[in-house]
mmCIF file of C-alpha atoms and ligand atoms in Angstrom:
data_model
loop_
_atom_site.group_PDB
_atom_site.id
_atom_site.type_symbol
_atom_site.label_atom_id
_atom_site.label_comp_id
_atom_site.label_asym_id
_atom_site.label_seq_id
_atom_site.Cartn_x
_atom_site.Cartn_y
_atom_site.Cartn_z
ATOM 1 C CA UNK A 21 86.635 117.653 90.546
ATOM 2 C CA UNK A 22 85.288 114.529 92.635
ATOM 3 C CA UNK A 23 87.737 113.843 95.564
ATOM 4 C CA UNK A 24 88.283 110.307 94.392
ATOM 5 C CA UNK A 25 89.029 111.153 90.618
ATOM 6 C CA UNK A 26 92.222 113.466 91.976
ATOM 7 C CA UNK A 27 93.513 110.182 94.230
ATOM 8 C CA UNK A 28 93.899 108.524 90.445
ATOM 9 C CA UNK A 29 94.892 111.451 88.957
ATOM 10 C CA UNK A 30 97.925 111.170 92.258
ATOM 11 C CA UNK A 31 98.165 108.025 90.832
ATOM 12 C CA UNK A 32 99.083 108.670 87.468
ATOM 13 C CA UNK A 33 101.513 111.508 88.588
ATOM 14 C CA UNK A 34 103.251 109.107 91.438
ATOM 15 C CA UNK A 35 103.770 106.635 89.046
ATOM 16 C CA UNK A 36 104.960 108.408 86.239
ATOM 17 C CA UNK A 37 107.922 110.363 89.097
ATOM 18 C CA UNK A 38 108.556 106.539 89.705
ATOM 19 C CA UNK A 39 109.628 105.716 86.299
ATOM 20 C CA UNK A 40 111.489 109.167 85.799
ATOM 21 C CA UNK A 41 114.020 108.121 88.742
ATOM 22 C CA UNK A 42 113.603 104.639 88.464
ATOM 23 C CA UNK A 43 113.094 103.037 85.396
ATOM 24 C CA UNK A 44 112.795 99.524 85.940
ATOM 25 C CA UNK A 45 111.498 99.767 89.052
ATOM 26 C CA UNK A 46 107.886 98.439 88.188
ATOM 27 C CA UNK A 47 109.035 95.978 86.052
ATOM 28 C CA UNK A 48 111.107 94.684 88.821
ATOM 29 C CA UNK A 49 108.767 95.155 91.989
ATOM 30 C CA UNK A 50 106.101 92.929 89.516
ATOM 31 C CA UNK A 51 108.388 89.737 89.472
ATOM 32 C CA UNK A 52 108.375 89.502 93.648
ATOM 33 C CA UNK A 53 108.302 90.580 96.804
ATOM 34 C CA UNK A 54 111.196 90.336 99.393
ATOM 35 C CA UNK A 55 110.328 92.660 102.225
ATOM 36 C CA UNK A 56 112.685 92.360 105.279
ATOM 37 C CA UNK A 57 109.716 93.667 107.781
ATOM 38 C CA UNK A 58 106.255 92.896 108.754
ATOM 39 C CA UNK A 59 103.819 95.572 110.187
ATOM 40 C CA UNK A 60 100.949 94.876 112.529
ATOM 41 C CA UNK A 61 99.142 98.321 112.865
ATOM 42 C CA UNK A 62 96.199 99.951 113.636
ATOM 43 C CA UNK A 63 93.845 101.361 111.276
ATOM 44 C CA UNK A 64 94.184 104.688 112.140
ATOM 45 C CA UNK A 65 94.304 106.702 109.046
ATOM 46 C CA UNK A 66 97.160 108.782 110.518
ATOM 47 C CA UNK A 67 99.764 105.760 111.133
ATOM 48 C CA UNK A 68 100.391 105.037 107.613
ATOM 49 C CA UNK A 69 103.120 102.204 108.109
ATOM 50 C CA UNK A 70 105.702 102.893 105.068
ATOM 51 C CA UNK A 71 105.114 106.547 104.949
ATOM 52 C CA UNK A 72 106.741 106.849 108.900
ATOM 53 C CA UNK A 73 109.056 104.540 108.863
ATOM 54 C CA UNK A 74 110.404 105.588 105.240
ATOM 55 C CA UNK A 75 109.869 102.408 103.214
ATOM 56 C CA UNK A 76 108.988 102.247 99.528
ATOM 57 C CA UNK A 77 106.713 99.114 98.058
ATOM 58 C CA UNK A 78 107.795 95.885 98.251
ATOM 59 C CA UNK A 79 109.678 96.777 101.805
ATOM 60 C CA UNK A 80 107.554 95.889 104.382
ATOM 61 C CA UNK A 81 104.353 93.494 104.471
ATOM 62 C CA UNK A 82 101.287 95.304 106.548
ATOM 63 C CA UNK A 83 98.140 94.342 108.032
ATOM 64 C CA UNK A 84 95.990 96.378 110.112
ATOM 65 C CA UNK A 85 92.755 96.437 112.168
ATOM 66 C CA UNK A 86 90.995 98.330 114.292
ATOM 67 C CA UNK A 87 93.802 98.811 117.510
ATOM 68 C CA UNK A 88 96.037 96.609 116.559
ATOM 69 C CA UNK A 89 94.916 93.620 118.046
ATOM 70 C CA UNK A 90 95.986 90.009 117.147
ATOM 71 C CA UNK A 91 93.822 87.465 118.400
ATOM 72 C CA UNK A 92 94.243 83.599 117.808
ATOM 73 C CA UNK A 93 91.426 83.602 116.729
ATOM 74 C CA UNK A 94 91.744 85.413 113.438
ATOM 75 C CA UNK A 95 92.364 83.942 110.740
ATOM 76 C CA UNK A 96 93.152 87.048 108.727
ATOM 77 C CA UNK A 97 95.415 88.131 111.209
ATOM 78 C CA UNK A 98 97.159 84.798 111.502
ATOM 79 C CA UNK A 99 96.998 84.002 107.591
ATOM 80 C CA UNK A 100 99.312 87.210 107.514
ATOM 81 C CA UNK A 101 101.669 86.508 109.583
ATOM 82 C CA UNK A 102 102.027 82.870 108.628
ATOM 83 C CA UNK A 103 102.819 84.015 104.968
ATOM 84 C CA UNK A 104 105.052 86.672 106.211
ATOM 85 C CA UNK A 105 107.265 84.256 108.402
ATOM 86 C CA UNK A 106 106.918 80.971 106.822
ATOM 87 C CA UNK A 107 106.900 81.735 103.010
ATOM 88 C CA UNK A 108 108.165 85.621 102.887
ATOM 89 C CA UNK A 109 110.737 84.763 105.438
ATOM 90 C CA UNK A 110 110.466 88.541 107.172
ATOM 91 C CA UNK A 111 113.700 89.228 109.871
ATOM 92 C CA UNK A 112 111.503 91.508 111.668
ATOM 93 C CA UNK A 113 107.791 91.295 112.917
ATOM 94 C CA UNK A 114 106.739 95.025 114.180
ATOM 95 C CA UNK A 115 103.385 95.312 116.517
ATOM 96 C CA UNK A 116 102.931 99.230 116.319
ATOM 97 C CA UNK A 117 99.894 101.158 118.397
ATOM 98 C CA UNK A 118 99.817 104.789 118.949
ATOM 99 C CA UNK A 119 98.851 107.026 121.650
ATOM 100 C CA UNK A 120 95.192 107.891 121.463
ATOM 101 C CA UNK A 121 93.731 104.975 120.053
ATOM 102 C CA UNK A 122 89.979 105.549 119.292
ATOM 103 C CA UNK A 123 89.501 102.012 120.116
ATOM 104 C CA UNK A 124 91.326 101.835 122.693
ATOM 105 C CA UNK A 125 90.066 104.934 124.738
ATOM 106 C CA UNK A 126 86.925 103.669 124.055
ATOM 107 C CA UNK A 127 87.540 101.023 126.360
ATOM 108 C CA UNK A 128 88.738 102.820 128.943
ATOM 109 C CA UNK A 129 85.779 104.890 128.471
ATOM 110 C CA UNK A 130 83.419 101.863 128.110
ATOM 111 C CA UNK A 131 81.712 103.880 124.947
ATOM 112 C CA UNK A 132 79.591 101.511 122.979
ATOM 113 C CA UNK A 133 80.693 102.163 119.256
ATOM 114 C CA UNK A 134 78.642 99.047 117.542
ATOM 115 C CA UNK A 135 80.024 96.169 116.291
ATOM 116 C CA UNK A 136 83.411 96.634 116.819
ATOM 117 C CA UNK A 137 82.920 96.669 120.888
ATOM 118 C CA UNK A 138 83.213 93.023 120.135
ATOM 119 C CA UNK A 139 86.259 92.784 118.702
ATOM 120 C CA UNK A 140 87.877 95.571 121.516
ATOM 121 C CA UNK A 141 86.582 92.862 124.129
ATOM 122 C CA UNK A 142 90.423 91.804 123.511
ATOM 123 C CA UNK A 143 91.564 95.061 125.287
ATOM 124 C CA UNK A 144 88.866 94.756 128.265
ATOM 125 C CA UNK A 145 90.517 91.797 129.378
ATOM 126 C CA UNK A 146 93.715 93.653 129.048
ATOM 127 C CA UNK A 147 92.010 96.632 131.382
ATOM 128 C CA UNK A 148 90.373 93.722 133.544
ATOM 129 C CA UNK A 149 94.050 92.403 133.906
ATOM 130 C CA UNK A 150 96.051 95.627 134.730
ATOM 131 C CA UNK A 151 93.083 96.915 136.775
ATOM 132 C CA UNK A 152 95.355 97.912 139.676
ATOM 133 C CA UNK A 153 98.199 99.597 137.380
ATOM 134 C CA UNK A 154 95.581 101.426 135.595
ATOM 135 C CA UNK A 155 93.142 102.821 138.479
ATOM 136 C CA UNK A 156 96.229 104.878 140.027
ATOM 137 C CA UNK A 157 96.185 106.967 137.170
ATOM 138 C CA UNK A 158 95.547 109.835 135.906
ATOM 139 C CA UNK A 159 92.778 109.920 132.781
ATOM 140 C CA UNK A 160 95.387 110.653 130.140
ATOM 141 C CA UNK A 161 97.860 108.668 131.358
ATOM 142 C CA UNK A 162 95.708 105.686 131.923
ATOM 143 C CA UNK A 163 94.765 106.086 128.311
ATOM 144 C CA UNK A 164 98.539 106.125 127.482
ATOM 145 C CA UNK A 165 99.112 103.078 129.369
ATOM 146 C CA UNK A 166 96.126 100.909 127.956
ATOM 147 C CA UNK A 167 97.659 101.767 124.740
ATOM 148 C CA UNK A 168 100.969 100.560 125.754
ATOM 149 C CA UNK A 169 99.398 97.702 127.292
ATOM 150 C CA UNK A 170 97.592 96.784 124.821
ATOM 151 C CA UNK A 171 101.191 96.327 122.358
ATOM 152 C CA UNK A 172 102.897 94.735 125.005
ATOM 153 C CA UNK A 173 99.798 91.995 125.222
ATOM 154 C CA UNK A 174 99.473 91.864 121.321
ATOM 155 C CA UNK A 175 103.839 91.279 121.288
ATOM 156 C CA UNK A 176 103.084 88.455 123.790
ATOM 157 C CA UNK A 177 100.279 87.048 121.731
ATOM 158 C CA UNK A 178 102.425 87.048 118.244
ATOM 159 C CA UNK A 179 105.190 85.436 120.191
ATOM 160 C CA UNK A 180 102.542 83.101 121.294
ATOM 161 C CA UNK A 181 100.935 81.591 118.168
ATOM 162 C CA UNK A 182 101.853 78.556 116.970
ATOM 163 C CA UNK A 183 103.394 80.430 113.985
ATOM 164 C CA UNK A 184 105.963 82.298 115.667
ATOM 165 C CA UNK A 185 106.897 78.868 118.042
ATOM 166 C CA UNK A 186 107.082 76.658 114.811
ATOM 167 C CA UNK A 187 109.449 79.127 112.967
ATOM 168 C CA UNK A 188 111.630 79.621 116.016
ATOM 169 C CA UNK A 189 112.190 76.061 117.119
ATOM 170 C CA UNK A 190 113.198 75.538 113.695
ATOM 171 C CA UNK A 191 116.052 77.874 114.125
ATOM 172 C CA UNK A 192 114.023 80.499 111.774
ATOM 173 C CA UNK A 193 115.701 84.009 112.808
ATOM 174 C CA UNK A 194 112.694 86.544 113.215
ATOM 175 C CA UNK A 195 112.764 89.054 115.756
ATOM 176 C CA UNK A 196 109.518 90.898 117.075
ATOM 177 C CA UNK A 197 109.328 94.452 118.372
ATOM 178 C CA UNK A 198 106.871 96.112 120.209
ATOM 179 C CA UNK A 199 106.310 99.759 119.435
ATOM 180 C CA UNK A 200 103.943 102.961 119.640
ATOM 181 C CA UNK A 201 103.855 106.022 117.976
ATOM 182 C CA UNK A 202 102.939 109.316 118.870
ATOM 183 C CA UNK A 203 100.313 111.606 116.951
ATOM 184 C CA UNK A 204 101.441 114.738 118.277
ATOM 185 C CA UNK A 205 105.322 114.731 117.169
ATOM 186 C CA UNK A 206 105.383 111.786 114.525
ATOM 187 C CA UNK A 207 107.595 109.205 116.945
ATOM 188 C CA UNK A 208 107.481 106.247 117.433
ATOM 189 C CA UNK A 209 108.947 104.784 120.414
ATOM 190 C CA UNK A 210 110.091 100.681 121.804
ATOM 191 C CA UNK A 211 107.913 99.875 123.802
ATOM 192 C CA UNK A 212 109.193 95.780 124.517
ATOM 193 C CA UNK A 213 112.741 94.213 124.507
ATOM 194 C CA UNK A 214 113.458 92.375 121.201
ATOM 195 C CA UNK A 215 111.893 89.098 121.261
ATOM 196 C CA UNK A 216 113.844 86.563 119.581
ATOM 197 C CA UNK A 217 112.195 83.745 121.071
ATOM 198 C CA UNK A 218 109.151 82.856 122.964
ATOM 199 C CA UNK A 219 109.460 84.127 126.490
ATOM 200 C CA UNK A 220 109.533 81.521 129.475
ATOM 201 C CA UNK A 221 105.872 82.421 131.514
HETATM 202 CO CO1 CO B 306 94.101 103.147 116.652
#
């Protein structure tokens, strides 16, 4: 059998357990969504955001790109998190990256992948910035650190939009969290305090 044809065959069988347990619970997912959560991820096919953190649909609202970067800039980005805070009214925004990032380490190895070197031009400036921090380490752990750099900026830069600044300064209660998880044990770790407001610079 073609690969694809046994992901709808999965399908079938996933949503017919569903219905077994939970009878109503299509019918009732289908009317709305209330998730308490937003997810900002990478792409990475192994940080699948619900399956990690234990959610089921309609639980947490997710968009990804390549390393996790949000750029004010981006309207796709920003359209998501706009309808997340101002009309989904999400508690909790979470910016998640992982150790060994493929687009991260390939800015610290300054590989040329195609296209998407453009959009990683985000996390040069982030090398560029922490230039000192990062040259006194070692290769893995500057890789580590890049990647944990490179949440902490992308925290700073949700925190920063005029989104996040409108909805707090209305008295909106949203908190963002900065984590990263781990391929090799399945972790994921805080990486930033809990913002719950836009941080005096
Ligand atoms: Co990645």
């Amino acid at each position: 059998m073609e690969t694809y044809l046994k992901l709808l065959e999965n399908n079938k069988k996933w949503a017919k357990g569903k219905l077994k347990n939970q009878p109503e619970f299509f019918t009732e997912i289908s009317k709305t969504q209330e998730p308490e959560f937003m997810w900002i991820g990478c792409c990475d096919s192994r940080v699948p955001a619900n399956q990690i953190i234990g959610l089921l649909p309609g639980e947490i609202f997710v968009h990804r790109n390549v390393a996790n970067i949000v750029s004010h800039g981006d309207l796709n980005c920003l359209s998501a998190l706009q309808y997340a805070v101002d009309v989904l009214k999400v508690r909790h925004i979470i910016v998640c990256g992982h150790y060994d990032c493929g687009g991260v380490c390939a800015v610290e190895q300054n590989l040329r992948l195609g296209i998407v070197d453009n959009w990683l031009r985000y996390i040069h400036d982030i090398k560029r910035e922490h230039s000192k921090e990062l040259q006194a380490l070692n290769d893995q752990d500057r890789k580590n650190r890049l990647c944990e750099l490179n949440v902490l900026t992308q925290v700073r830069n949700v925190c920063e939009s005029t989104i996040m600044r409108d909805a707090w300064a209305s008295g909106q209660e949203v908190a963002v969290h900065g984590w990263i998880y781990r391929l090799s044990d399945g972790i994921l770790h805080e990486l930033s305090p809990v913002q719950h407001a836009l941080k005096k610079t």
